[in-house]
C-alpha positions as CSV (number, residue, x, y, z in Angstrom):
1,S,-73.3,-17.2,-3.3
2,K,-74.1,-20.1,-5.5
3,A,-74.7,-17.6,-8.2
4,S,-71.0,-16.3,-8.1
5,L,-69.4,-19.5,-8.0
6,C,-71.2,-20.5,-11.2
7,S,-70.2,-17.2,-12.9
8,F,-66.5,-17.7,-11.8
9,G,-66.4,-21.4,-12.9
10,A,-68.0,-20.3,-16.5
11,G,-65.6,-17.5,-16.8
12,A,-62.5,-19.6,-15.8
13,S,-63.7,-22.3,-18.4
14,I,-63.9,-19.6,-21.2
15,V,-60.4,-18.4,-20.2
16,L,-59.2,-21.9,-20.4
17,H,-61.0,-22.4,-23.6
18,K,-59.4,-19.5,-25.1
19,M,-55.7,-20.4,-23.9
20,A,-56.2,-23.9,-25.4
21,A,-57.0,-22.4,-28.6
22,A,-54.4,-19.9,-28.7
23,P,-51.5,-20.8,-31.3
24,A,-48.2,-21.6,-30.2
25,P,-45.7,-18.7,-30.6
26,K,-43.4,-18.7,-33.2
27,P,-39.9,-19.1,-32.4
28,A,-37.4,-16.0,-33.0
29,P,-35.4,-16.2,-35.8
30,E,-31.7,-16.6,-34.9
31,V,-29.6,-13.6,-35.3
32,E,-25.9,-13.5,-35.1
33,L,-24.5,-10.6,-33.2
34,N,-21.5,-9.4,-34.8
35,F,-20.0,-7.6,-32.1
36,E,-16.0,-7.5,-31.5
37,V,-14.5,-6.6,-28.2
38,F,-11.1,-5.5,-29.6
39,S,-11.8,-3.7,-32.8
40,Q,-11.1,-0.2,-34.3
41,G,-14.7,0.8,-33.1
42,T,-13.9,0.0,-29.2
43,A,-10.3,1.3,-29.3
44,A,-11.4,4.7,-28.0
45,A,-13.2,3.1,-25.2
46,W,-10.5,0.9,-24.3
47,T,-7.9,3.7,-24.4
48,T,-10.1,5.7,-21.9
49,V,-10.6,2.7,-19.7
50,L,-6.6,1.8,-19.7
51,V,-5.7,5.7,-19.0
52,G,-8.4,5.9,-16.0
53,V,-7.2,2.6,-14.7
54,S,-3.5,3.8,-14.8
55,T,-4.3,7.0,-13.4
56,L,-5.9,5.6,-10.3
57,F,-3.3,3.1,-9.9
58,V,-0.6,5.9,-10.0
59,A,-2.6,8.1,-7.6
60,N,-3.2,5.3,-5.0
61,F,0.2,3.7,-4.8
62,L,2.8,5.8,-6.5
63,L,2.2,9.3,-5.5
64,K,1.0,8.9,-1.8
65,G,3.7,10.1,0.7
66,K,4.4,9.0,4.1
67,T,1.7,9.3,6.8
68,F,1.9,11.6,9.6
69,A,2.5,8.7,12.1
70,I,5.6,7.5,9.9
71,V,7.2,10.8,9.5
72,E,6.9,11.4,13.3
73,G,8.4,8.0,14.1
74,E,11.4,8.6,11.9
75,R,11.6,12.1,13.5
76,R,11.9,10.5,16.9
77,K,14.3,7.9,15.8
78,R,16.5,10.6,14.3
79,K,16.4,12.6,17.4
80,K,17.4,9.3,19.6
81,Y,20.5,8.4,17.0
82,L,21.6,11.9,17.0
83,E,21.6,12.1,20.9
84,L,23.4,8.8,21.0
85,M,26.0,9.7,18.4
86,A,26.7,13.0,20.3
87,M,27.0,11.1,23.4
88,V,29.6,8.4,21.9
89,K,31.4,11.5,20.4
90,Q,31.5,13.2,23.7
91,D,32.9,10.3,25.4
92,V,35.6,9.4,23.0
93,E,36.7,13.0,23.0
94,A,36.7,12.9,26.9
95,R,39.0,9.6,26.7
96,K,41.4,11.3,24.3
97,A,41.6,14.2,26.4
98,A,42.3,12.3,29.3
99,A,45.0,10.3,27.5
100,A,46.5,13.5,26.3
101,E,46.8,15.0,29.8
102,K,48.9,11.7,30.7
103,D,51.3,12.8,28.0
104,N,50.5,9.5,26.0
105,D,50.6,10.0,22.4
106,E,48.9,6.6,21.7
107,E,45.2,6.3,20.8
108,P,42.9,5.4,23.8
109,T,42.3,1.7,23.9
110,D,38.9,1.7,25.9
111,L,36.9,3.2,23.2
112,P,33.2,1.9,22.7
113,E,33.0,-1.6,21.0
114,A,32.3,-1.8,17.2
115,D,29.0,-3.4,18.1
116,R,27.8,-0.3,19.7
117,I,29.1,2.0,16.8
118,F,27.6,-0.4,14.3
119,G,24.3,-0.2,16.0
120,L,24.2,3.6,15.6
121,L,25.0,3.1,11.7
122,W,22.4,0.4,11.0
123,D,18.8,-0.1,12.1
124,D,18.1,-3.6,12.4
125,V,14.1,-3.2,12.5
126,K,13.9,-1.7,9.1
127,E,17.2,-3.1,7.8
128,A,18.4,0.3,6.6
129,S,21.0,2.7,7.2
130,T,20.3,5.2,9.7
131,T,21.1,8.1,7.6
132,T,17.7,7.4,5.9
133,Y,16.1,9.0,8.8
134,G,18.0,12.5,8.1
Protein backbone atom coordinates (compact mmCIF):
# COMPACT_ATOMS: atom_id res chain seq x y z
CA SER A 1 0.00 0.00 0.00
CA LYS A 2 2.86 2.37 0.86
CA ALA A 3 4.62 1.35 -2.34
CA SER A 4 1.60 2.23 -4.45
CA LEU A 5 1.30 5.63 -2.76
CA CYS A 6 4.96 6.31 -3.48
CA SER A 7 4.63 5.30 -7.10
CA PHE A 8 1.51 7.48 -7.42
CA GLY A 9 3.32 10.40 -5.88
CA ALA A 10 6.31 9.90 -8.15
CA GLY A 11 4.06 9.66 -11.21
CA ALA A 12 2.15 12.78 -10.21
CA SER A 13 5.34 14.74 -9.73
CA ILE A 14 6.60 13.66 -13.17
CA VAL A 15 3.36 14.75 -14.80
CA LEU A 16 3.38 18.05 -12.97
CA HIS A 17 7.03 18.59 -13.88
CA LYS A 18 6.30 17.99 -17.59
CA MET A 19 3.27 20.32 -17.50
CA ALA A 20 5.31 23.11 -16.00
CA ALA A 21 7.97 22.68 -18.65
CA ALA A 22 5.56 22.71 -21.57
CA PRO A 23 5.71 25.94 -23.57
CA ALA A 24 2.68 28.16 -23.69
CA PRO A 25 0.61 27.73 -26.88
CA LYS A 26 1.00 30.40 -29.50
CA PRO A 27 -2.05 32.60 -30.06
CA ALA A 28 -3.86 31.87 -33.27
CA PRO A 29 -3.33 34.46 -35.97
CA GLU A 30 -6.29 36.77 -36.41
CA VAL A 31 -8.09 36.03 -39.63
CA GLU A 32 -10.78 38.30 -40.95
CA LEU A 33 -13.83 36.38 -42.11
CA ASN A 34 -15.15 37.93 -45.27
CA PHE A 35 -18.74 36.68 -45.38
CA GLU A 36 -21.59 38.84 -46.61
CA VAL A 37 -25.16 37.89 -45.78
CA PHE A 38 -26.71 39.68 -48.74
CA SER A 39 -24.55 39.17 -51.77
CA GLN A 40 -24.75 37.71 -55.24
CA GLY A 41 -23.51 34.39 -53.91
CA THR A 42 -26.29 34.10 -51.31
CA ALA A 43 -29.10 35.45 -53.53
CA ALA A 44 -30.26 31.96 -54.56
CA ALA A 45 -30.49 30.81 -50.94
CA TRP A 46 -32.43 33.91 -49.89
CA THR A 47 -34.80 33.52 -52.84
CA THR A 48 -35.45 29.92 -51.83
CA VAL A 49 -36.12 30.95 -48.23
CA LEU A 50 -38.50 33.75 -49.28
CA VAL A 51 -40.42 31.52 -51.70
CA GLY A 52 -40.70 28.81 -49.04
CA VAL A 53 -41.92 31.15 -46.30
CA SER A 54 -44.37 32.83 -48.69
CA THR A 55 -45.75 29.45 -49.77
CA LEU A 56 -46.24 28.38 -46.16
CA PHE A 57 -47.98 31.67 -45.34
CA VAL A 58 -50.37 31.37 -48.26
CA ALA A 59 -51.09 27.70 -47.53
CA ASN A 60 -51.75 28.29 -43.84
CA PHE A 61 -53.71 31.53 -43.92
CA LEU A 62 -55.11 32.36 -47.35
CA LEU A 63 -56.12 28.99 -48.84
CA LYS A 64 -57.86 27.55 -45.81
CA GLY A 65 -61.58 27.21 -46.19
CA LYS A 66 -64.19 27.33 -43.49
CA THR A 67 -64.22 24.51 -40.99
CA PHE A 68 -67.08 22.02 -40.90
CA ALA A 69 -68.43 23.55 -37.69
CA ILE A 70 -68.61 27.03 -39.23
CA VAL A 71 -70.28 25.73 -42.40
CA GLU A 72 -72.79 23.77 -40.34
CA GLY A 73 -73.54 26.79 -38.14
CA GLU A 74 -74.12 28.99 -41.18
CA ARG A 75 -76.39 26.32 -42.68
CA ARG A 76 -78.49 26.27 -39.49
CA LYS A 77 -78.68 30.08 -39.41
CA ARG A 78 -79.73 30.14 -43.07
CA LYS A 79 -82.48 27.61 -42.36
CA LYS A 80 -83.69 29.65 -39.36
CA TYR A 81 -83.74 32.91 -41.33
CA LEU A 82 -85.57 31.30 -44.26
CA GLU A 83 -88.21 29.88 -41.90
CA LEU A 84 -88.67 33.29 -40.24
CA MET A 85 -88.90 35.06 -43.60
CA ALA A 86 -91.48 32.55 -44.85
CA MET A 87 -93.49 33.00 -41.65
CA VAL A 88 -93.45 36.82 -41.95
CA LYS A 89 -94.37 36.62 -45.64
CA GLN A 90 -97.24 34.24 -44.86
CA ASP A 91 -98.48 36.56 -42.11
CA VAL A 92 -98.37 39.63 -44.36
CA GLU A 93 -100.20 37.80 -47.16
CA ALA A 94 -102.86 36.61 -44.70
CA ARG A 95 -103.41 40.18 -43.49
CA LYS A 96 -103.63 41.46 -47.06
CA ALA A 97 -106.15 38.74 -47.88
CA ALA A 98 -108.21 39.64 -44.79
CA ALA A 99 -108.17 43.30 -45.85
CA ALA A 100 -109.22 42.32 -49.39
CA GLU A 101 -112.16 40.32 -48.01
CA LYS A 102 -113.40 43.44 -46.28
CA ASP A 103 -113.27 45.21 -49.66
CA ASN A 104 -110.74 47.60 -48.24
CA ASP A 105 -108.33 48.88 -50.92
CA GLU A 106 -105.93 50.24 -48.33
CA GLU A 107 -102.80 48.43 -47.24
CA PRO A 108 -103.15 46.72 -43.87
CA THR A 109 -101.75 48.84 -41.03
CA ASP A 110 -101.00 46.02 -38.61
CA LEU A 111 -97.93 44.74 -40.49
CA PRO A 112 -94.83 43.57 -38.59
CA GLU A 113 -92.73 46.34 -37.15
CA ALA A 114 -89.57 47.40 -38.94
CA ASP A 115 -87.29 46.04 -36.18
CA ARG A 116 -88.44 42.48 -36.87
CA ILE A 117 -87.93 42.86 -40.60
CA PHE A 118 -84.52 44.44 -40.05
CA GLY A 119 -83.64 41.52 -37.74
CA LEU A 120 -84.22 39.20 -40.68
CA LEU A 121 -81.91 41.24 -42.90
CA TRP A 122 -79.01 41.89 -40.52
CA ASP A 123 -77.10 39.55 -38.19
CA ASP A 124 -76.11 41.52 -35.08
CA VAL A 125 -73.64 38.87 -33.88
CA LYS A 126 -71.50 38.77 -37.02
CA GLU A 127 -72.46 42.30 -38.03
CA ALA A 128 -73.17 41.11 -41.54
CA SER A 129 -76.10 40.85 -43.89
CA THR A 130 -78.04 37.60 -43.59
CA THR A 131 -77.55 37.10 -47.33
CA THR A 132 -73.99 35.95 -46.51
CA TYR A 133 -75.54 32.69 -45.31
CA GLY A 134 -76.84 31.86 -48.76
